Amino acid sequence: MSFFAEFVRAPMTVGAVVPSGPALAMAATAVVPRTGSPVVVELGPGTGAFTGAIQRRLAGRGRHIAVEINPRFAWRLAELHPAVDVVTADAAGLATVLTQRGLNEADVVVSGLPWAAFTENRQHDVLSSVSAALPPHGVFTTFAYVHARWAPPARALLRSLRSRFDEVVVSRTVWANLPPALVYYCRRPNTR
């Protein structure tokens, strides 16, 4: 119910009426390594639909930083997941968030951001910060709802992803999510 209340308060920053489901969370976080000590950044975690899946994949290793603009979501997420470094900040300021933690880059960035609610300039700013934060081996995942995939904001997002990454793979439809969604797996950020 708190997710819906936050949507009503700020639909352009929450972007959905219900949180993502477990099947979408599993698909979006599949790139989080199960070995080593990766730095994983989660953008727009909201109520934590992807947070638990990331934590399970990390199993106490590495670092998990969650960047959430909504202070109520951030506070609740920090309460539920004390092992996660929850930051109340704008995703476009990712470089500052990493620098403040003595980091230059992230191995994986997982996004739960409401891209369809963003202007093209906003999409540009956030994606620029993501691609700048990833090393050559870095991976970025985000998702889109199937029903909105052909809408102008979704098409603009896919164009932007393809201009910033050498490889953008689109998953099969995650039918078990409400609404059905697909995941974009973006690898090898362009350094042009």
PDB file of C-alpha atoms in Angstrom:
ATOM      1  CA  MET A   1       0.000   0.000   0.000  1.00  0.00           C
ATOM      2  CA  SER A   2       2.889   2.407   0.689  1.00  0.00           C
ATOM      3  CA  PHE A   3       4.129   1.898  -2.889  1.00  0.00           C
ATOM      4  CA  PHE A   4       0.749   2.982  -4.264  1.00  0.00           C
ATOM      5  CA  ALA A   5       0.682   5.968  -1.890  1.00  0.00           C
ATOM      6  CA  GLU A   6       4.101   7.081  -3.136  1.00  0.00           C
ATOM      7  CA  PHE A   7       2.922   6.667  -6.735  1.00  0.00           C
ATOM      8  CA  VAL A   8      -0.034   8.958  -6.005  1.00  0.00           C
ATOM      9  CA  ARG A   9       2.295  11.511  -4.349  1.00  0.00           C
ATOM     10  CA  ALA A  10       4.904  11.493  -7.127  1.00  0.00           C
ATOM     11  CA  PRO A  11       3.930   9.484 -10.223  1.00  0.00           C
ATOM     12  CA  MET A  12       6.826  10.873 -12.281  1.00  0.00           C
ATOM     13  CA  THR A  13       9.442   9.544  -9.855  1.00  0.00           C
ATOM     14  CA  VAL A  14       7.734   6.319  -8.758  1.00  0.00           C
ATOM     15  CA  GLY A  15       6.416   5.468 -12.227  1.00  0.00           C
ATOM     16  CA  ALA A  16       4.404   2.312 -11.404  1.00  0.00           C
ATOM     17  CA  VAL A  17       1.358   1.425  -9.346  1.00  0.00           C
ATOM     18  CA  VAL A  18       2.834  -1.826  -7.962  1.00  0.00           C
ATOM     19  CA  PRO A  19       6.436  -2.927  -7.383  1.00  0.00           C
ATOM     20  CA  SER A  20       8.197  -5.333  -9.736  1.00  0.00           C
ATOM     21  CA  GLY A  21       7.639  -9.028  -9.083  1.00  0.00           C
ATOM     22  CA  PRO A  22      10.117 -11.785  -8.156  1.00  0.00           C
ATOM     23  CA  ALA A  23      10.402 -13.138 -11.719  1.00  0.00           C
ATOM     24  CA  LEU A  24      11.433  -9.732 -13.069  1.00  0.00           C
ATOM     25  CA  ALA A  25      13.801  -9.248 -10.130  1.00  0.00           C
ATOM     26  CA  MET A  26      15.492 -12.555 -10.901  1.00  0.00           C
ATOM     27  CA  ALA A  27      15.855 -11.677 -14.589  1.00  0.00           C
ATOM     28  CA  ALA A  28      17.149  -8.138 -13.954  1.00  0.00           C
ATOM     29  CA  THR A  29      19.723  -9.227 -11.365  1.00  0.00           C
ATOM     30  CA  ALA A  30      21.013 -12.335 -13.187  1.00  0.00           C
ATOM     31  CA  VAL A  31      24.175 -10.417 -14.174  1.00  0.00           C
ATOM     32  CA  VAL A  32      25.268  -9.887 -10.551  1.00  0.00           C
ATOM     33  CA  PRO A  33      28.313 -12.177 -10.138  1.00  0.00           C
ATOM     34  CA  ARG A  34      28.042 -15.038  -7.666  1.00  0.00           C
ATOM     35  CA  THR A  35      31.830 -14.945  -7.144  1.00  0.00           C
ATOM     36  CA  GLY A  36      34.405 -12.301  -6.342  1.00  0.00           C
ATOM     37  CA  SER A  37      33.757  -9.008  -4.633  1.00  0.00           C
ATOM     38  CA  PRO A  38      31.794  -6.872  -7.110  1.00  0.00           C
ATOM     39  CA  VAL A  39      30.503  -3.360  -6.639  1.00  0.00           C
ATOM     40  CA  VAL A  40      26.796  -3.414  -7.481  1.00  0.00           C
ATOM     41  CA  VAL A  41      24.785  -0.216  -7.747  1.00  0.00           C
ATOM     42  CA  GLU A  42      21.014  -0.326  -7.729  1.00  0.00           C
ATOM     43  CA  LEU A  43      19.247   2.731  -9.139  1.00  0.00           C
ATOM     44  CA  GLY A  44      15.683   3.458  -8.099  1.00  0.00           C
ATOM     45  CA  PRO A  45      15.227   0.515  -5.733  1.00  0.00           C
ATOM     46  CA  GLY A  46      11.862   1.807  -4.498  1.00  0.00           C
ATOM     47  CA  THR A  47      10.546  -0.679  -1.954  1.00  0.00           C
ATOM     48  CA  GLY A  48      13.310  -3.183  -2.706  1.00  0.00           C
ATOM     49  CA  ALA A  49      11.891  -5.503  -5.353  1.00  0.00           C
ATOM     50  CA  PHE A  50      15.400  -6.068  -6.780  1.00  0.00           C
ATOM     51  CA  THR A  51      17.309  -5.445  -3.534  1.00  0.00           C
ATOM     52  CA  GLY A  52      16.646  -8.844  -1.981  1.00  0.00           C
ATOM     53  CA  ALA A  53      17.586 -10.619  -5.224  1.00  0.00           C
ATOM     54  CA  ILE A  54      20.886  -8.706  -5.396  1.00  0.00           C
ATOM     55  CA  GLN A  55      21.630  -9.485  -1.757  1.00  0.00           C
ATOM     56  CA  ARG A  56      20.977 -13.199  -2.319  1.00  0.00           C
ATOM     57  CA  ARG A  57      23.320 -13.251  -5.330  1.00  0.00           C
ATOM     58  CA  LEU A  58      26.052 -11.380  -3.430  1.00  0.00           C
ATOM     59  CA  ALA A  59      25.671 -13.611  -0.348  1.00  0.00           C
ATOM     60  CA  GLY A  60      27.631 -11.221   1.848  1.00  0.00           C
ATOM     61  CA  ARG A  61      30.352 -10.438  -0.705  1.00  0.00           C
ATOM     62  CA  GLY A  62      31.157  -7.179  -2.454  1.00  0.00           C
ATOM     63  CA  ARG A  63      29.340  -3.875  -2.022  1.00  0.00           C
ATOM     64  CA  HIS A  64      25.744  -3.049  -2.717  1.00  0.00           C
ATOM     65  CA  ILE A  65      24.868   0.633  -3.040  1.00  0.00           C
ATOM     66  CA  ALA A  66      21.222   1.591  -3.563  1.00  0.00           C
ATOM     67  CA  VAL A  67      20.516   5.091  -4.906  1.00  0.00           C
ATOM     68  CA  GLU A  68      16.928   6.183  -4.208  1.00  0.00           C
ATOM     69  CA  ILE A  69      15.571   9.716  -4.713  1.00  0.00           C
ATOM     70  CA  ASN A  70      12.458   9.186  -2.552  1.00  0.00           C
ATOM     71  CA  PRO A  71      13.454   9.676   1.120  1.00  0.00           C
ATOM     72  CA  ARG A  72      10.571   7.545   2.447  1.00  0.00           C
ATOM     73  CA  PHE A  73      11.555   4.624   0.216  1.00  0.00           C
ATOM     74  CA  ALA A  74      15.234   5.101   1.132  1.00  0.00           C
ATOM     75  CA  TRP A  75      14.515   5.087   4.870  1.00  0.00           C
ATOM     76  CA  ARG A  76      12.360   1.945   4.628  1.00  0.00           C
ATOM     77  CA  LEU A  77      14.891   0.170   2.405  1.00  0.00           C
ATOM     78  CA  ALA A  78      17.707   0.912   4.868  1.00  0.00           C
ATOM     79  CA  GLU A  79      15.561  -0.515   7.681  1.00  0.00           C
ATOM     80  CA  LEU A  80      14.799  -3.715   5.751  1.00  0.00           C
ATOM     81  CA  HIS A  81      18.309  -4.246   4.320  1.00  0.00           C
ATOM     82  CA  PRO A  82      20.973  -3.064   6.792  1.00  0.00           C
ATOM     83  CA  ALA A  83      23.772  -4.623   4.682  1.00  0.00           C
ATOM     84  CA  VAL A  84      22.915  -2.278   1.786  1.00  0.00           C
ATOM     85  CA  ASP A  85      24.456   1.196   1.588  1.00  0.00           C
ATOM     86  CA  VAL A  86      21.268   3.184   0.882  1.00  0.00           C
ATOM     87  CA  VAL A  87      21.806   6.709  -0.431  1.00  0.00           C
ATOM     88  CA  THR A  88      19.095   9.313  -0.882  1.00  0.00           C
ATOM     89  CA  ALA A  89      20.268  10.886  -4.131  1.00  0.00           C
ATOM     90  CA  ASP A  90      19.503  11.421  -7.794  1.00  0.00           C
ATOM     91  CA  ALA A  91      20.706   8.664 -10.143  1.00  0.00           C
ATOM     92  CA  ALA A  92      22.250  11.315 -12.415  1.00  0.00           C
ATOM     93  CA  GLY A  93      24.718  12.001  -9.585  1.00  0.00           C
ATOM     94  CA  LEU A  94      26.113   8.450  -9.609  1.00  0.00           C
ATOM     95  CA  ALA A  95      29.733   9.621 -10.023  1.00  0.00           C
ATOM     96  CA  THR A  96      29.457  11.680  -6.821  1.00  0.00           C
ATOM     97  CA  VAL A  97      27.885   8.777  -4.921  1.00  0.00           C
ATOM     98  CA  LEU A  98      30.761   6.490  -5.943  1.00  0.00           C
ATOM     99  CA  THR A  99      33.464   9.094  -5.254  1.00  0.00           C
ATOM    100  CA  GLN A 100      32.087   9.724  -1.760  1.00  0.00           C
ATOM    101  CA  ARG A 101      32.621   6.021  -1.085  1.00  0.00           C
ATOM    102  CA  GLY A 102      36.178   5.952  -2.448  1.00  0.00           C
ATOM    103  CA  LEU A 103      35.100   4.157  -5.635  1.00  0.00           C
ATOM    104  CA  ASN A 104      35.782   4.997  -9.269  1.00  0.00           C
ATOM    105  CA  GLU A 105      33.397   2.553 -10.881  1.00  0.00           C
ATOM    106  CA  ALA A 106      30.755  -0.133 -10.436  1.00  0.00           C
ATOM    107  CA  ASP A 107      30.902  -3.626 -11.898  1.00  0.00           C
ATOM    108  CA  VAL A 108      27.128  -3.867 -12.291  1.00  0.00           C
ATOM    109  CA  VAL A 109      24.359  -1.268 -12.331  1.00  0.00           C
ATOM    110  CA  VAL A 110      20.798  -2.568 -11.980  1.00  0.00           C
ATOM    111  CA  SER A 111      18.033  -0.071 -12.658  1.00  0.00           C
ATOM    112  CA  GLY A 112      14.464   0.038 -11.462  1.00  0.00           C
ATOM    113  CA  LEU A 113      14.024   3.603 -12.698  1.00  0.00           C
ATOM    114  CA  PRO A 114      10.757   4.707 -14.367  1.00  0.00           C
ATOM    115  CA  TRP A 115      12.254   5.543 -17.779  1.00  0.00           C
ATOM    116  CA  ALA A 116       8.884   6.131 -19.438  1.00  0.00           C
ATOM    117  CA  ALA A 117       8.202   8.948 -16.965  1.00  0.00           C
ATOM    118  CA  PHE A 118      11.498  10.679 -17.845  1.00  0.00           C
ATOM    119  CA  THR A 119      12.025  13.310 -20.497  1.00  0.00           C
ATOM    120  CA  GLU A 120      14.609  12.513 -23.166  1.00  0.00           C
ATOM    121  CA  ASN A 121      17.042  14.943 -21.464  1.00  0.00           C
ATOM    122  CA  ARG A 122      16.541  13.198 -18.121  1.00  0.00           C
ATOM    123  CA  GLN A 123      17.136   9.804 -19.729  1.00  0.00           C
ATOM    124  CA  HIS A 124      20.296  11.215 -21.312  1.00  0.00           C
ATOM    125  CA  ASP A 125      21.643  12.551 -18.005  1.00  0.00           C
ATOM    126  CA  VAL A 126      21.058   9.323 -16.089  1.00  0.00           C
ATOM    127  CA  LEU A 127      22.389   7.047 -18.849  1.00  0.00           C
ATOM    128  CA  SER A 128      25.473   9.238 -19.229  1.00  0.00           C
ATOM    129  CA  SER A 129      26.184   8.837 -15.517  1.00  0.00           C
ATOM    130  CA  VAL A 130      25.661   5.056 -15.755  1.00  0.00           C
ATOM    131  CA  SER A 131      27.918   4.510 -18.768  1.00  0.00           C
ATOM    132  CA  ALA A 132      30.618   6.731 -17.236  1.00  0.00           C
ATOM    133  CA  ALA A 133      30.536   4.668 -14.022  1.00  0.00           C
ATOM    134  CA  LEU A 134      31.043   1.302 -15.742  1.00  0.00           C
ATOM    135  CA  PRO A 135      34.419  -0.189 -16.686  1.00  0.00           C
ATOM    136  CA  PRO A 136      34.784  -2.091 -20.008  1.00  0.00           C
ATOM    137  CA  HIS A 137      33.621  -5.337 -18.341  1.00  0.00           C
ATOM    138  CA  GLY A 138      30.689  -3.589 -16.628  1.00  0.00           C
ATOM    139  CA  VAL A 139      27.056  -4.525 -17.153  1.00  0.00           C
ATOM    140  CA  PHE A 140      23.918  -2.427 -16.938  1.00  0.00           C
ATOM    141  CA  THR A 141      20.398  -3.866 -16.723  1.00  0.00           C
ATOM    142  CA  THR A 142      17.078  -2.119 -16.849  1.00  0.00           C
ATOM    143  CA  PHE A 143      13.579  -3.083 -17.852  1.00  0.00           C
ATOM    144  CA  ALA A 144      10.567  -1.915 -19.823  1.00  0.00           C
ATOM    145  CA  TYR A 145       6.930  -2.906 -19.783  1.00  0.00           C
ATOM    146  CA  VAL A 146       5.903  -4.847 -22.869  1.00  0.00           C
ATOM    147  CA  HIS A 147       2.723  -2.838 -23.426  1.00  0.00           C
ATOM    148  CA  ALA A 148       4.693   0.438 -23.553  1.00  0.00           C
ATOM    149  CA  ARG A 149       7.699  -0.821 -25.513  1.00  0.00           C
ATOM    150  CA  TRP A 150       6.649   1.017 -28.678  1.00  0.00           C
ATOM    151  CA  ALA A 151       5.783   4.313 -26.986  1.00  0.00           C
ATOM    152  CA  PRO A 152       8.112   7.249 -27.788  1.00  0.00           C
ATOM    153  CA  PRO A 153       9.865   7.299 -24.352  1.00  0.00           C
ATOM    154  CA  ALA A 154      10.574   3.548 -24.562  1.00  0.00           C
ATOM    155  CA  ARG A 155      11.889   3.827 -28.117  1.00  0.00           C
ATOM    156  CA  ALA A 156      14.066   6.770 -27.054  1.00  0.00           C
ATOM    157  CA  LEU A 157      15.437   4.676 -24.183  1.00  0.00           C
ATOM    158  CA  LEU A 158      16.373   1.789 -26.473  1.00  0.00           C
ATOM    159  CA  ARG A 159      18.065   4.181 -28.939  1.00  0.00           C
ATOM    160  CA  SER A 160      20.015   5.716 -26.059  1.00  0.00           C
ATOM    161  CA  LEU A 161      21.074   2.316 -24.751  1.00  0.00           C
ATOM    162  CA  ARG A 162      22.260   1.226 -28.194  1.00  0.00           C
ATOM    163  CA  SER A 163      24.270   4.429 -28.598  1.00  0.00           C
ATOM    164  CA  ARG A 164      26.012   3.954 -25.234  1.00  0.00           C
ATOM    165  CA  PHE A 165      26.713   0.209 -25.235  1.00  0.00           C
ATOM    166  CA  ASP A 166      28.278  -2.123 -27.805  1.00  0.00           C
ATOM    167  CA  GLU A 167      25.795  -4.837 -26.916  1.00  0.00           C
ATOM    168  CA  VAL A 168      22.146  -4.524 -25.871  1.00  0.00           C
ATOM    169  CA  VAL A 169      20.360  -7.844 -25.501  1.00  0.00           C
ATOM    170  CA  VAL A 170      16.611  -7.897 -24.951  1.00  0.00           C
ATOM    171  CA  SER A 171      15.308 -10.724 -22.754  1.00  0.00           C
ATOM    172  CA  ARG A 172      12.292 -12.847 -23.388  1.00  0.00           C
ATOM    173  CA  THR A 173       9.072 -11.436 -21.989  1.00  0.00           C
ATOM    174  CA  VAL A 174       8.728 -11.914 -18.239  1.00  0.00           C
ATOM    175  CA  TRP A 175       5.043 -12.858 -18.264  1.00  0.00           C
ATOM    176  CA  ALA A 176       4.987 -13.509 -14.514  1.00  0.00           C
ATOM    177  CA  ASN A 177       5.408  -9.778 -13.837  1.00  0.00           C
ATOM    178  CA  LEU A 178       2.456  -7.401 -13.526  1.00  0.00           C
ATOM    179  CA  PRO A 179       2.475  -5.900 -16.106  1.00  0.00           C
ATOM    180  CA  PRO A 180       4.640  -8.197 -18.271  1.00  0.00           C
ATOM    181  CA  ALA A 181       8.113  -6.791 -18.821  1.00  0.00           C
ATOM    182  CA  LEU A 182      11.408  -7.410 -20.575  1.00  0.00           C
ATOM    183  CA  VAL A 183      14.969  -6.764 -19.477  1.00  0.00           C
ATOM    184  CA  TYR A 184      17.703  -4.944 -21.390  1.00  0.00           C
ATOM    185  CA  TYR A 185      21.193  -6.369 -20.740  1.00  0.00           C
ATOM    186  CA  CYS A 186      23.762  -3.753 -21.750  1.00  0.00           C
ATOM    187  CA  ARG A 187      27.453  -4.610 -21.993  1.00  0.00           C
ATOM    188  CA  ARG A 188      30.693  -2.901 -22.997  1.00  0.00           C
ATOM    189  CA  PRO A 189      29.955   0.796 -22.464  1.00  0.00           C
ATOM    190  CA  ASN A 190      31.195   3.017 -25.284  1.00  0.00           C
ATOM    191  CA  THR A 191      33.915   5.403 -24.258  1.00  0.00           C
ATOM    192  CA  ARG A 192      33.527   7.766 -27.241  1.00  0.00           C
TER     193      ARG A 192
END
